[in-house]
Short mmCIF file of C-alpha atoms in Angstrom, two decimals:
data_model
loop_
_atom_site.label_atom_id
_atom_site.label_comp_id
_atom_site.label_asym_id
_atom_site.label_seq_id
_atom_site.Cartn_x
_atom_site.Cartn_y
_atom_site.Cartn_z
CA MET B 208 57.84 80.97 18.10
CA ASP B 209 54.07 81.42 18.66
CA GLN B 210 53.48 80.97 14.99
CA ILE B 211 55.08 77.83 14.97
CA ARG B 212 53.02 76.86 17.67
CA GLY B 213 49.90 77.81 16.10
CA PHE B 214 50.77 75.71 12.95
CA ARG B 215 51.22 72.80 15.19
CA PHE B 216 47.88 73.24 16.92
CA LEU B 217 46.41 73.13 13.69
CA GLY B 218 48.20 70.54 12.58
CA GLN B 219 47.10 68.70 15.61
CA ALA B 220 43.09 69.65 14.88
CA LYS B 221 43.47 68.60 11.59
CA THR B 222 44.55 65.15 12.47
CA CYS B 223 42.00 65.06 14.93
CA ARG B 224 39.57 65.76 12.36
CA VAL B 225 40.63 63.36 9.77
CA LEU B 226 40.51 60.78 12.98
CA LEU B 227 37.52 61.87 13.88
CA LEU B 228 36.03 61.40 10.07
CA MET B 229 37.60 58.23 9.67
CA THR B 230 35.78 57.44 12.66
CA LEU B 231 32.44 58.37 11.43
CA VAL B 232 33.49 56.70 8.34
CA VAL B 233 33.72 53.48 9.53
CA ALA B 234 30.80 53.70 11.89
CA PHE B 235 28.66 54.28 9.24
CA VAL B 236 29.70 51.47 7.06
CA LEU B 237 29.18 49.28 10.08
CA GLY B 238 25.96 51.03 10.53
CA LEU B 239 24.48 49.97 6.84
CA GLN B 240 26.18 46.56 7.31
CA TYR B 241 24.01 46.02 10.26
CA PHE B 242 20.68 47.59 8.97
CA GLU B 243 21.42 45.92 5.54
CA LEU B 244 22.47 42.63 6.49
CA THR B 245 20.03 41.49 9.26
CA PRO B 246 16.75 41.91 7.32
CA ILE B 247 18.71 40.02 4.60
CA SER B 248 19.83 37.04 7.03
CA ILE B 249 15.97 36.96 8.72
CA GLY B 250 14.54 37.18 5.27
CA SER B 251 16.82 34.53 3.93
CA LEU B 252 15.80 32.24 6.93
CA GLY B 253 12.11 33.16 6.66
CA ASN B 254 11.62 32.96 3.17
CA GLY B 255 14.31 31.44 1.46
CA THR B 256 16.59 28.38 2.57
CA VAL B 257 13.97 27.41 5.62
CA SER B 258 11.01 27.94 3.82
CA GLY B 259 11.86 26.43 0.53
CA PHE B 260 12.68 23.36 2.65
CA ILE B 261 9.52 23.05 4.26
CA GLU B 262 7.52 23.23 0.57
CA SER B 263 9.67 20.89 -0.78
CA ASN B 264 8.62 18.56 2.07
CA ASP B 265 5.26 19.46 1.94
CA THR B 266 4.79 18.34 -1.76
CA ASN B 267 5.69 15.20 -0.48
CA LYS B 268 2.67 14.77 2.10
CA SER B 269 0.03 12.49 2.13
CA ASP B 270 -3.29 14.20 1.50
CA GLU B 271 -4.54 13.60 5.10
CA ASN B 272 -1.56 15.25 6.63
CA GLU B 273 -1.93 18.53 4.15
CA MET B 274 -5.84 18.76 5.06
CA PHE B 275 -4.51 18.19 9.40
CA LEU B 276 -1.78 20.81 9.00
CA ALA B 277 -3.43 23.23 7.07
CA PRO B 278 -4.87 24.63 9.52
CA GLN B 279 -2.07 25.32 11.19
CA GLU B 280 0.10 26.27 8.43
CA ALA B 281 -1.99 29.31 7.42
CA THR B 282 -2.58 31.06 11.00
CA SER B 283 1.37 30.51 11.95
CA GLU B 284 3.20 33.57 11.35
CA PHE B 285 6.83 34.24 10.83
CA ARG B 286 8.44 36.49 13.52
CA PRO B 287 11.90 37.82 12.72
CA ARG B 288 13.05 37.34 16.08
CA ASN B 289 13.77 33.65 16.94
CA SER B 290 12.68 33.04 13.60
CA THR B 291 14.72 29.51 14.02
CA THR B 292 13.17 28.37 17.03
CA GLU B 293 9.56 28.85 15.49
CA VAL B 294 10.68 27.40 12.73
CA LEU B 295 12.05 24.16 14.72
CA LYS B 296 8.86 23.83 17.04
CA SER B 297 6.57 24.11 14.05
CA TYR B 298 8.31 21.01 12.62
CA GLU B 299 8.01 19.69 16.04
CA HIS B 300 4.83 20.24 16.40
CA LYS B 301 4.13 18.44 12.72
CA PHE B 302 5.87 15.47 13.76
CA VAL B 303 4.84 14.80 17.05
CA ASN B 304 0.93 14.98 15.91
CA ASP B 305 1.97 12.33 13.76
CA SER B 306 3.99 9.88 16.67
CA PRO B 307 3.37 7.70 18.96
CA LYS B 308 3.38 10.29 21.46
CA ALA B 309 0.53 12.03 20.23
CA TYR B 310 -1.92 8.60 21.36
CA GLY B 311 -5.36 9.71 22.36
CA GLN B 312 -5.38 13.33 20.88
CA SER B 313 -8.37 13.54 18.23
CA ARG B 314 -6.32 13.50 15.17
CA GLY B 315 -3.71 10.87 16.60
CA ASN B 316 -3.41 7.47 17.99
CA GLU B 317 -0.36 6.06 16.49
CA THR B 318 -0.11 6.40 12.86
CA SER B 319 2.14 4.94 10.15
CA SER B 320 4.24 1.89 11.83
CA SER B 321 4.59 3.18 15.46
CA GLN B 322 7.84 1.22 15.54
CA HIS B 323 9.33 3.75 13.73
CA PRO B 324 9.79 7.55 14.42
CA LEU B 325 8.52 9.04 11.15
CA GLN B 326 5.56 8.17 8.36
CA PRO B 327 6.64 6.41 5.42
CA LYS B 328 8.26 8.43 2.85
CA ILE B 329 5.27 9.29 0.22
CA PRO B 330 6.68 9.20 -3.04
CA GLN B 331 6.65 12.75 -4.66
CA ARG B 332 3.64 13.49 -7.04
CA LYS B 333 3.08 15.53 -9.89
CA LYS B 334 0.19 18.16 -9.82
CA LYS B 335 -2.62 17.13 -7.71
CA HIS B 336 -4.48 14.38 -8.88
CA GLU B 337 -3.16 14.41 -12.36
CA ARG B 338 -2.66 10.84 -13.56
CA SER B 339 0.55 10.28 -15.05
CA THR B 340 1.86 7.44 -16.74
CA GLY B 341 4.83 7.68 -14.25
CA LYS B 342 8.15 6.28 -14.21
CA PRO B 343 10.00 2.91 -13.48
CA PRO B 344 10.57 2.68 -9.52
CA LEU B 345 14.19 3.35 -8.64
CA VAL B 346 14.40 0.11 -6.44
CA VAL B 347 13.40 -3.04 -7.77
CA ILE B 348 12.46 -5.51 -4.92
CA SER B 349 12.42 -9.61 -6.21
CA ILE B 350 10.22 -12.05 -5.40
CA THR B 351 12.63 -13.84 -3.33
CA GLN B 352 13.34 -10.73 -1.54
CA MET B 353 10.02 -10.24 -0.43
CA ASN B 354 9.39 -13.81 0.96
CA ASP B 355 12.78 -13.15 2.67
CA MET B 356 11.21 -9.85 4.59
CA ILE B 357 7.99 -12.01 5.48
CA VAL B 358 10.06 -14.38 7.46
CA LYS B 359 12.42 -11.54 8.57
CA ARG B 360 9.37 -9.88 9.83
CA HIS B 361 7.97 -12.81 11.33
CA ASN B 362 10.57 -13.36 13.36
CA ASP B 363 11.19 -9.86 15.10
CA PRO B 364 9.47 -8.79 17.82
CA ASN B 365 10.68 -5.09 17.10
CA ASN B 366 8.45 -4.94 14.00
CA SER B 367 5.60 -5.77 16.37
CA LEU B 368 3.19 -3.38 18.36
CA ALA B 369 2.95 -5.01 21.60
CA PRO B 370 -0.86 -4.41 23.17
CA ARG B 371 -1.09 -2.02 25.54
CA TRP B 372 -2.93 -4.22 28.28
CA GLU B 373 -2.94 -8.12 27.73
CA SER B 374 -5.95 -10.19 27.28
CA ASN B 375 -6.62 -13.77 26.77
CA VAL B 376 -6.73 -13.33 22.90
CA GLU B 377 -2.61 -12.87 22.64
CA LYS B 378 -2.64 -15.97 24.74
CA GLU B 379 -4.69 -18.01 22.06
CA LEU B 380 -2.77 -16.24 19.54
CA ARG B 381 0.89 -17.11 20.70
CA ASP B 382 -0.43 -20.85 21.24
CA ALA B 383 -1.63 -21.14 17.77
CA ARG B 384 1.99 -19.39 16.69
CA ASN B 385 3.98 -22.19 18.59
CA GLN B 386 1.43 -24.82 17.27
CA ILE B 387 1.97 -23.65 13.35
CA LYS B 388 5.73 -23.14 13.52
CA ASN B 389 5.76 -26.80 15.03
CA ALA B 390 3.44 -28.13 12.77
CA ALA B 391 3.56 -32.19 12.12
CA LEU B 392 5.29 -33.16 8.56
CA VAL B 393 2.31 -33.83 5.87
CA LYS B 394 3.60 -35.48 3.16
CA LYS B 395 0.82 -35.89 1.08
CA ASP B 396 -2.68 -34.22 0.94
CA ASP B 397 -5.86 -34.83 -1.14
CA THR B 398 -6.93 -31.50 -1.39
CA LEU B 399 -3.64 -29.51 -1.49
CA TYR B 400 -0.89 -29.59 -4.18
CA ALA B 401 2.25 -29.58 -2.30
CA PRO B 402 4.60 -27.76 -4.87
CA LEU B 403 2.22 -24.90 -4.79
CA TYR B 404 3.45 -23.91 -1.31
CA HIS B 405 6.25 -22.65 0.46
CA ASN B 406 5.26 -25.16 3.20
CA LEU B 407 2.32 -26.86 3.10
CA SER B 408 2.74 -28.69 7.17
CA ILE B 409 2.76 -24.78 7.94
CA PHE B 410 -0.01 -23.65 5.66
CA LYS B 411 -2.25 -26.49 6.37
CA ARG B 412 -1.65 -26.18 9.96
CA SER B 413 -2.34 -22.55 9.98
CA TYR B 414 -5.39 -22.76 7.87
CA GLU B 415 -7.13 -25.58 10.36
CA LEU B 416 -6.33 -23.16 13.47
CA MET B 417 -8.18 -20.42 12.09
CA GLU B 418 -11.37 -22.29 11.12
CA GLN B 419 -10.78 -23.72 15.01
CA THR B 420 -9.64 -20.41 16.87
CA LEU B 421 -10.50 -17.23 14.55
CA LYS B 422 -13.20 -14.79 15.97
CA VAL B 423 -13.82 -11.14 14.01
CA TYR B 424 -15.75 -8.61 15.75
CA VAL B 425 -17.44 -6.19 12.58
CA TYR B 426 -18.14 -2.61 13.44
CA SER B 427 -21.58 -1.76 13.36
CA ASP B 428 -20.79 1.99 12.97
CA GLY B 429 -20.93 4.02 9.57
CA ASP B 430 -23.42 4.90 6.89
CA ARG B 431 -24.55 3.10 4.11
CA PRO B 432 -23.88 3.01 0.82
CA ILE B 433 -20.12 3.79 2.25
CA PHE B 434 -20.11 1.21 4.76
CA HIS B 435 -22.06 -2.12 4.98
CA GLN B 436 -23.81 -2.47 1.43
CA PRO B 437 -21.64 -4.87 -0.42
CA GLU B 438 -24.41 -5.68 -2.54
CA ALA B 439 -23.33 -2.19 -4.51
CA ILE B 440 -20.23 -3.31 -5.40
CA MET B 441 -20.44 -7.41 -6.53
CA GLU B 442 -19.26 -6.24 -10.25
CA GLY B 443 -16.74 -4.89 -11.83
CA VAL B 444 -12.72 -4.75 -11.34
CA TYR B 445 -13.15 -3.61 -7.79
CA ALA B 446 -15.64 -6.71 -6.72
CA SER B 447 -13.42 -8.08 -4.32
CA GLU B 448 -14.46 -5.42 -1.54
CA GLY B 449 -18.31 -6.40 -2.08
CA TRP B 450 -17.40 -10.07 -2.12
CA PHE B 451 -15.41 -9.98 1.07
CA MET B 452 -17.65 -7.80 2.86
CA LYS B 453 -20.68 -9.65 1.73
CA LEU B 454 -19.14 -13.02 2.90
CA MET B 455 -17.61 -11.63 5.83
CA GLU B 456 -20.55 -10.21 7.53
CA SER B 457 -22.76 -12.85 6.94
CA SER B 458 -20.29 -15.38 8.12
CA HIS B 459 -21.44 -18.06 10.71
CA ARG B 460 -18.30 -19.56 11.54
CA PHE B 461 -15.84 -16.20 12.37
CA LEU B 462 -18.14 -13.79 13.39
CA THR B 463 -18.62 -12.85 17.36
CA LYS B 464 -20.70 -10.42 19.02
CA ASP B 465 -18.33 -10.41 21.65
CA PRO B 466 -15.56 -8.10 20.94
CA THR B 467 -13.34 -9.33 23.86
CA LYS B 468 -12.93 -12.38 22.47
CA ALA B 469 -12.41 -11.24 18.98
CA HIS B 470 -8.65 -12.03 17.38
CA LEU B 471 -9.30 -9.14 15.01
CA PHE B 472 -11.32 -6.32 14.23
CA TYR B 473 -13.35 -5.50 10.74
CA LEU B 474 -13.89 -2.09 8.99
CA ALA B 475 -16.67 -2.94 6.48
CA PHE B 476 -16.19 0.27 3.88
CA SER B 477 -15.98 0.23 0.06
CA SER B 478 -12.82 2.34 -1.35
CA ARG B 479 -14.77 2.65 -4.43
CA ILE B 480 -17.93 3.36 -3.41
CA LEU B 481 -16.25 6.05 -0.77
CA GLN B 482 -14.64 7.59 -4.35
CA GLN B 483 -18.14 7.38 -6.17
CA LYS B 484 -20.15 9.04 -3.81
CA LEU B 485 -17.47 11.78 -2.10
CA TYR B 486 -15.19 12.61 -4.90
CA VAL B 487 -16.20 15.67 -6.70
CA ARG B 488 -15.42 15.49 -10.26
CA ASP B 489 -12.37 17.77 -11.27
CA SER B 490 -11.78 18.93 -8.31
CA HIS B 491 -8.37 17.56 -8.24
CA SER B 492 -8.69 16.90 -4.31
CA ARG B 493 -9.05 13.94 -2.23
CA LYS B 494 -9.25 15.69 1.05
CA ASN B 495 -12.68 15.27 2.04
CA LEU B 496 -12.43 11.14 1.02
CA VAL B 497 -9.95 11.16 3.61
CA LYS B 498 -11.34 13.27 5.98
CA TYR B 499 -14.19 10.77 5.74
CA LEU B 500 -12.32 7.80 7.04
CA ARG B 501 -10.21 9.60 9.32
CA ASP B 502 -13.53 10.99 11.13
CA HIS B 503 -14.61 7.21 10.98
CA VAL B 504 -11.36 6.07 12.61
CA ASP B 505 -11.58 8.73 15.46
CA PHE B 506 -15.17 7.77 16.43
CA ILE B 507 -13.98 4.55 16.95
CA ILE B 508 -10.94 5.28 19.04
CA SER B 509 -13.25 7.38 20.82
CA SER B 510 -16.43 4.84 21.26
CA TYR B 511 -14.51 1.56 21.95
CA PRO B 512 -11.27 0.61 23.74
CA PHE B 513 -10.06 -2.01 21.22
CA TRP B 514 -8.34 -0.01 18.79
CA ASN B 515 -6.81 1.98 21.62
CA ARG B 516 -5.86 -1.44 23.20
CA THR B 517 -3.65 -2.47 20.27
CA ARG B 518 -3.35 0.92 18.40
CA GLY B 519 -5.35 -0.50 15.55
CA SER B 520 -2.72 -3.35 14.94
CA ASP B 521 -5.55 -6.16 14.94
CA HIS B 522 -7.93 -4.37 13.08
CA PHE B 523 -8.00 -4.82 8.94
CA PHE B 524 -10.05 -3.77 6.30
CA THR B 525 -10.31 -4.24 1.83
CA ALA B 526 -9.50 -1.91 -0.31
CA CYS B 527 -9.06 -2.33 -4.10
CA HIS B 528 -9.51 1.25 -5.02
CA ASP B 529 -6.60 2.70 -6.61
CA TRP B 530 -6.43 5.40 -4.06
CA ALA B 531 -7.38 2.96 -1.35
CA PRO B 532 -3.38 3.20 -0.17
CA ALA B 533 -3.40 6.86 -0.20
CA GLU B 534 -6.42 7.09 1.66
CA THR B 535 -5.60 4.85 4.47
CA ARG B 536 -2.26 6.18 5.47
CA GLY B 537 -2.25 8.19 8.91
CA PRO B 538 -3.58 5.68 11.97
CA TYR B 539 -4.76 3.45 9.17
CA MET B 540 -0.87 2.09 8.70
CA ASN B 541 -1.30 0.44 11.60
CA CYS B 542 -3.73 -1.92 10.35
CA ILE B 543 -3.59 -4.95 8.68
CA ARG B 544 -4.33 -2.95 5.19
CA SER B 545 -5.91 -5.40 2.49
CA LEU B 546 -5.08 -4.13 -0.61
CA CYS B 547 -5.21 -4.73 -4.54
CA ASN B 548 -2.85 -2.00 -5.28
CA ALA B 549 -0.18 -3.63 -3.05
CA ASP B 550 3.07 -1.58 -4.57
CA VAL B 551 5.99 -2.74 -1.62
CA GLY B 552 8.23 -0.04 -3.42
CA VAL B 553 5.55 2.54 -1.47
CA ASP B 554 4.11 2.29 1.53
CA PHE B 555 2.86 -1.70 1.36
CA VAL B 556 4.14 -3.73 4.75
CA VAL B 557 5.15 -7.02 3.86
CA GLY B 558 4.43 -9.45 6.36
CA LYS B 559 1.92 -6.74 7.77
CA ASP B 560 -0.48 -5.66 4.96
CA VAL B 561 -1.90 -8.42 2.87
CA SER B 562 -2.17 -8.48 -1.16
CA LEU B 563 -5.98 -8.70 -2.16
CA PRO B 564 -6.69 -10.10 -5.35
CA GLU B 565 -8.04 -7.92 -8.12
CA THR B 566 -11.40 -10.04 -9.64
CA LYS B 567 -13.48 -8.26 -12.66
CA ILE B 568 -16.64 -10.02 -11.86
CA SER B 569 -19.10 -9.44 -15.06
CA SER B 570 -22.29 -11.01 -13.33
CA ALA B 571 -22.72 -11.73 -9.71
CA GLN B 572 -24.81 -14.58 -10.19
CA ASN B 573 -21.84 -16.31 -12.01
CA PRO B 574 -18.34 -14.75 -10.56
CA ASN B 575 -15.72 -17.02 -11.97
CA GLY B 576 -17.04 -16.80 -15.53
CA ASN B 577 -16.63 -19.30 -18.00
CA ILE B 578 -13.23 -20.88 -16.01
CA GLY B 579 -10.94 -23.26 -18.25
CA GLY B 580 -9.30 -23.61 -21.14
CA ASN B 581 -7.41 -25.60 -23.76
CA ARG B 582 -4.78 -28.48 -22.53
CA PRO B 583 -1.52 -27.50 -23.14
CA SER B 584 -0.84 -29.06 -26.66
CA LYS B 585 -3.75 -27.15 -28.09
CA ARG B 586 -2.58 -23.97 -26.57
CA THR B 587 -0.62 -22.32 -29.97
CA ILE B 588 -0.15 -19.12 -28.91
CA LEU B 589 2.88 -18.02 -26.91
CA ALA B 590 2.08 -14.94 -25.15
CA PHE B 591 -1.26 -12.57 -25.15
CA PHE B 592 -1.97 -9.29 -23.97
CA ALA B 593 -4.30 -7.00 -24.48
CA GLY B 594 -5.52 -4.05 -22.79
CA ASN B 595 -5.55 0.10 -22.50
CA LEU B 596 -2.61 1.62 -22.92
CA HIS B 597 -2.20 2.88 -19.32
CA GLY B 598 1.07 3.86 -17.29
CA TYR B 599 4.11 3.61 -18.81
CA VAL B 600 4.72 -0.11 -19.20
CA ARG B 601 1.87 -1.15 -21.50
CA PRO B 602 3.27 1.44 -24.55
CA ILE B 603 6.29 0.11 -24.40
CA LEU B 604 5.21 -3.45 -24.31
CA LEU B 605 3.09 -2.59 -27.52
CA ASN B 606 5.67 -0.98 -29.24
CA GLN B 607 7.94 -3.86 -28.74
CA TRP B 608 5.70 -6.47 -29.94
CA SER B 609 2.89 -5.50 -31.55
CA SER B 610 3.93 -4.79 -34.79
CA ARG B 611 7.37 -7.48 -34.45
CA PRO B 612 6.69 -10.76 -37.13
CA GLU B 613 6.62 -13.28 -34.52
CA PRO B 614 3.23 -14.79 -34.78
CA ASP B 615 3.05 -16.72 -31.46
CA MET B 616 2.98 -13.45 -29.88
CA LYS B 617 -0.51 -11.65 -29.68
CA ILE B 618 0.43 -8.10 -28.25
CA PHE B 619 -2.91 -5.71 -28.95
CA ASN B 620 -4.43 -2.80 -27.86
CA ARG B 621 -7.85 -3.40 -26.41
CA ILE B 622 -10.35 -5.90 -27.82
CA ASP B 623 -14.12 -7.48 -27.41
CA HIS B 624 -14.30 -9.00 -24.29
CA LYS B 625 -14.94 -12.50 -26.29
CA SER B 626 -11.85 -12.50 -28.05
CA TYR B 627 -10.16 -11.53 -24.83
CA ILE B 628 -11.22 -14.86 -23.22
CA ARG B 629 -10.56 -16.82 -26.57
CA PHE B 630 -6.96 -15.48 -26.48
CA MET B 631 -6.30 -16.53 -23.34
CA LYS B 632 -7.69 -19.94 -23.07
CA ARG B 633 -5.29 -20.43 -26.33
CA SER B 634 -2.46 -19.01 -24.83
CA ARG B 635 0.44 -20.70 -23.02
CA PHE B 636 1.72 -17.31 -21.24
CA CYS B 637 -0.80 -14.48 -20.32
CA VAL B 638 1.24 -10.93 -20.12
CA CYS B 639 -0.18 -9.11 -16.86
CA ALA B 640 1.45 -5.74 -17.38
CA LYS B 641 0.70 -3.10 -14.91
CA GLY B 642 -1.28 -0.13 -15.56
CA TYR B 643 -1.37 2.93 -13.69
CA GLU B 644 -0.45 1.01 -10.79
CA VAL B 645 0.88 -2.41 -9.91
CA ASN B 646 -2.09 -4.69 -9.90
CA SER B 647 -4.16 -5.96 -12.65
CA PRO B 648 -7.10 -8.43 -12.97
CA ARG B 649 -5.51 -9.87 -15.43
CA VAL B 650 -3.49 -12.28 -12.76
CA VAL B 651 -6.87 -13.65 -11.59
CA GLU B 652 -7.94 -13.97 -15.41
CA SER B 653 -5.26 -15.67 -16.64
CA VAL B 654 -5.27 -18.50 -13.35
CA LEU B 655 -8.93 -19.05 -14.15
CA TYR B 656 -8.46 -19.36 -17.89
CA GLY B 657 -5.47 -21.94 -17.27
CA CYS B 658 -3.05 -19.59 -18.35
CA VAL B 659 0.51 -18.95 -16.72
CA PRO B 660 0.58 -15.86 -15.38
CA VAL B 661 3.42 -13.37 -16.73
CA ILE B 662 3.66 -10.60 -14.31
CA ILE B 663 5.31 -7.10 -15.70
CA SER B 664 5.15 -5.15 -12.73
CA ASP B 665 8.10 -4.18 -10.52
CA ASN B 666 7.25 -4.48 -6.75
CA PHE B 667 3.90 -5.80 -7.13
CA VAL B 668 3.43 -8.20 -4.25
CA PRO B 669 0.99 -11.29 -5.64
CA PRO B 670 -1.92 -12.00 -3.48
CA PHE B 671 -0.98 -14.99 -0.67
CA LEU B 672 2.61 -14.51 -0.85
CA GLU B 673 2.65 -15.48 2.77
CA VAL B 674 1.87 -19.04 2.01
CA LEU B 675 2.29 -19.75 -2.08
CA ASP B 676 5.07 -20.21 -3.93
CA TRP B 677 4.42 -17.94 -6.78
CA GLU B 678 7.18 -18.70 -8.60
CA SER B 679 6.63 -22.06 -9.31
CA PHE B 680 3.48 -21.37 -11.36
CA ALA B 681 3.73 -17.72 -12.50
CA VAL B 682 6.62 -16.14 -14.41
CA PHE B 683 7.79 -12.32 -13.37
CA VAL B 684 9.92 -10.63 -15.95
CA PRO B 685 11.04 -7.26 -14.84
CA GLU B 686 10.11 -4.29 -16.65
CA LYS B 687 13.70 -3.66 -18.08
CA GLU B 688 13.68 -6.92 -19.81
CA ILE B 689 9.96 -6.41 -21.77
CA PRO B 690 12.68 -6.45 -25.17
CA ASN B 691 14.06 -9.88 -23.93
CA LEU B 692 10.19 -11.26 -23.13
CA ARG B 693 9.87 -14.05 -26.15
CA LYS B 694 13.24 -14.82 -25.39
CA ILE B 695 12.77 -15.51 -21.73
CA LEU B 696 9.12 -17.50 -22.79
CA ILE B 697 10.74 -19.65 -25.38
CA SER B 698 13.90 -20.50 -22.98
CA ILE B 699 11.17 -22.46 -20.68
CA PRO B 700 11.57 -26.14 -20.94
CA LEU B 701 7.79 -27.92 -22.61
CA ARG B 702 7.95 -29.87 -19.65
CA ARG B 703 8.53 -27.08 -17.08
CA TYR B 704 5.69 -24.90 -18.69
CA VAL B 705 3.46 -28.58 -18.77
CA GLU B 706 4.05 -28.97 -14.68
CA MET B 707 3.59 -25.13 -14.26
CA HIS B 708 -0.12 -25.30 -16.29
CA LYS B 709 -0.73 -28.19 -13.75
CA ARG B 710 0.00 -26.00 -11.01
CA VAL B 711 -2.32 -23.31 -12.19
CA LEU B 712 -5.08 -25.56 -12.53
CA LYS B 713 -4.13 -26.76 -8.89
CA VAL B 714 -4.13 -23.49 -7.57
CA GLN B 715 -7.85 -22.27 -9.07
CA LYS B 716 -9.39 -22.95 -6.20
CA HIS B 717 -8.03 -20.46 -3.92
CA PHE B 718 -9.27 -17.67 -6.53
CA MET B 719 -12.47 -18.40 -6.93
CA TRP B 720 -15.88 -16.89 -5.24
CA HIS B 721 -18.76 -19.14 -3.97
CA ASP B 722 -22.42 -17.26 -3.22
CA GLY B 723 -24.42 -18.86 -0.16
CA GLU B 724 -21.57 -20.41 1.77
CA PRO B 725 -17.58 -20.13 1.17
CA VAL B 726 -16.18 -23.10 0.14
CA ARG B 727 -12.54 -24.08 2.45
CA TYR B 728 -9.17 -22.60 0.93
CA ASP B 729 -11.37 -20.50 -1.88
CA MET B 730 -11.13 -16.47 -2.19
CA PHE B 731 -12.92 -15.54 0.94
CA HIS B 732 -10.93 -18.17 3.12
CA MET B 733 -7.19 -17.21 1.27
CA ILE B 734 -7.90 -13.59 2.13
CA LEU B 735 -8.77 -14.16 5.51
CA HIS B 736 -6.13 -16.75 6.27
CA SER B 737 -3.40 -14.02 5.16
CA VAL B 738 -4.55 -11.57 7.54
CA TRP B 739 -5.24 -14.37 10.01
CA TYR B 740 -1.48 -15.22 9.67
CA ASN B 741 -0.27 -11.91 9.34
CA ARG B 742 -1.96 -11.52 12.92
CA VAL B 743 -0.77 -14.29 14.55
CA PHE B 744 3.05 -13.87 13.26
CA GLN B 745 2.90 -10.64 14.64
CA THR B 746 2.23 -11.44 18.32
CA PHE B 747 5.19 -12.30 20.31
#
């Protein structure tokens, strides 16, 4: 009996040992899972998925945001505990500093379009500052759609920034808006050719009110030569900056020394001189250029109440360099930005921003050159293009047409200037193909030489689109239709071409500079009118 009890006791002890061993094994396994999985989970949050998401977004930041956020990102440390909260706080901090709530901060005021919670998306770039041939845009916006966008924006109060406090200026702008919308019908005008315009009556009344009402205040701040030195850039492809600055700062009609009476505030800088003076060659960085302009706005914000009253929506500038759109994001996005690189597919805001004509000026003494050309019957060349193979469109154009047997298609690489002008004066249609960016001086050159512009540049906003009916005197060919270029042009009836040529000659007055005193309806007045028009129709 005692032996049996002994066996039973041993059996129970073995069972306990087995159970204890199993318990230890389970505990050990659970312990391994705890100590192994917890670091992996934290690591993936801090160094994997989340940080990867942050990095992918960082590649889309504009240069000025990279400059602004870099110190913060460099000094922030990842804490495994509460790591998700830290990441969210980091994102919240980034967006708050770029949101309307940041108004009044040293880097703040309202950025981008304050009616939107976030900045416009900036297209992802390749390696910094590396000139790329680019790719066609994913979405192409037609001229008809752009015109619809202007009308929609000008009739929607949600697209406008209301001033923080009212002044007599808003009353004057509202009165001008009502007078323009109710303009008397103009059937015929001795100076203006009605078929060129969307609505001649509205344009004429708006222009008259600009002459009678508009007052512009020019900030005297800013160091030369980047600010207030137009004579430094009166020639070349960026000359529109210099010519407008010179004529604006010397205007007797439009300038006011009393900023409380100003409808517009002009920031007189040159994006081209900024690039020449501050860009460090081969540095592949434009941060110092962005910082220079950002510091200037910070100074304006801290020194004057005028930007703060409207959050910059009544301020404007003209900038023709390719980099200008990227250099003037951030707080400048509220301004009326007059840009040569007017790409609606990036962040050009149709109905707020203004397309600045790019003019190539060889001599400041003769800014318009030897304008004119053959009459239609003497224009024996169907289409002409010559230029460097910048970007992705021009190589396609030349590969398609430079070696084709059609003798009426003159498509070349770069040629000498005299031959270039001679071809333009003998051609019916002049191809204005985009280079690295959407804009080209060929648009204005074509008009001045009496050649109907053929614009091959998807999403390019042509100058003065607010009032000019571009499709009445120019041809817009989508980039994908380059193989069908000749077919498109020969399908235009002769009578239609002759009328388009007539309209090109009639529109020339809007694309000419005049030294000394500007002339009514010339380039200076048309640029200023576009700024005025968008300002008026964003006042509700």
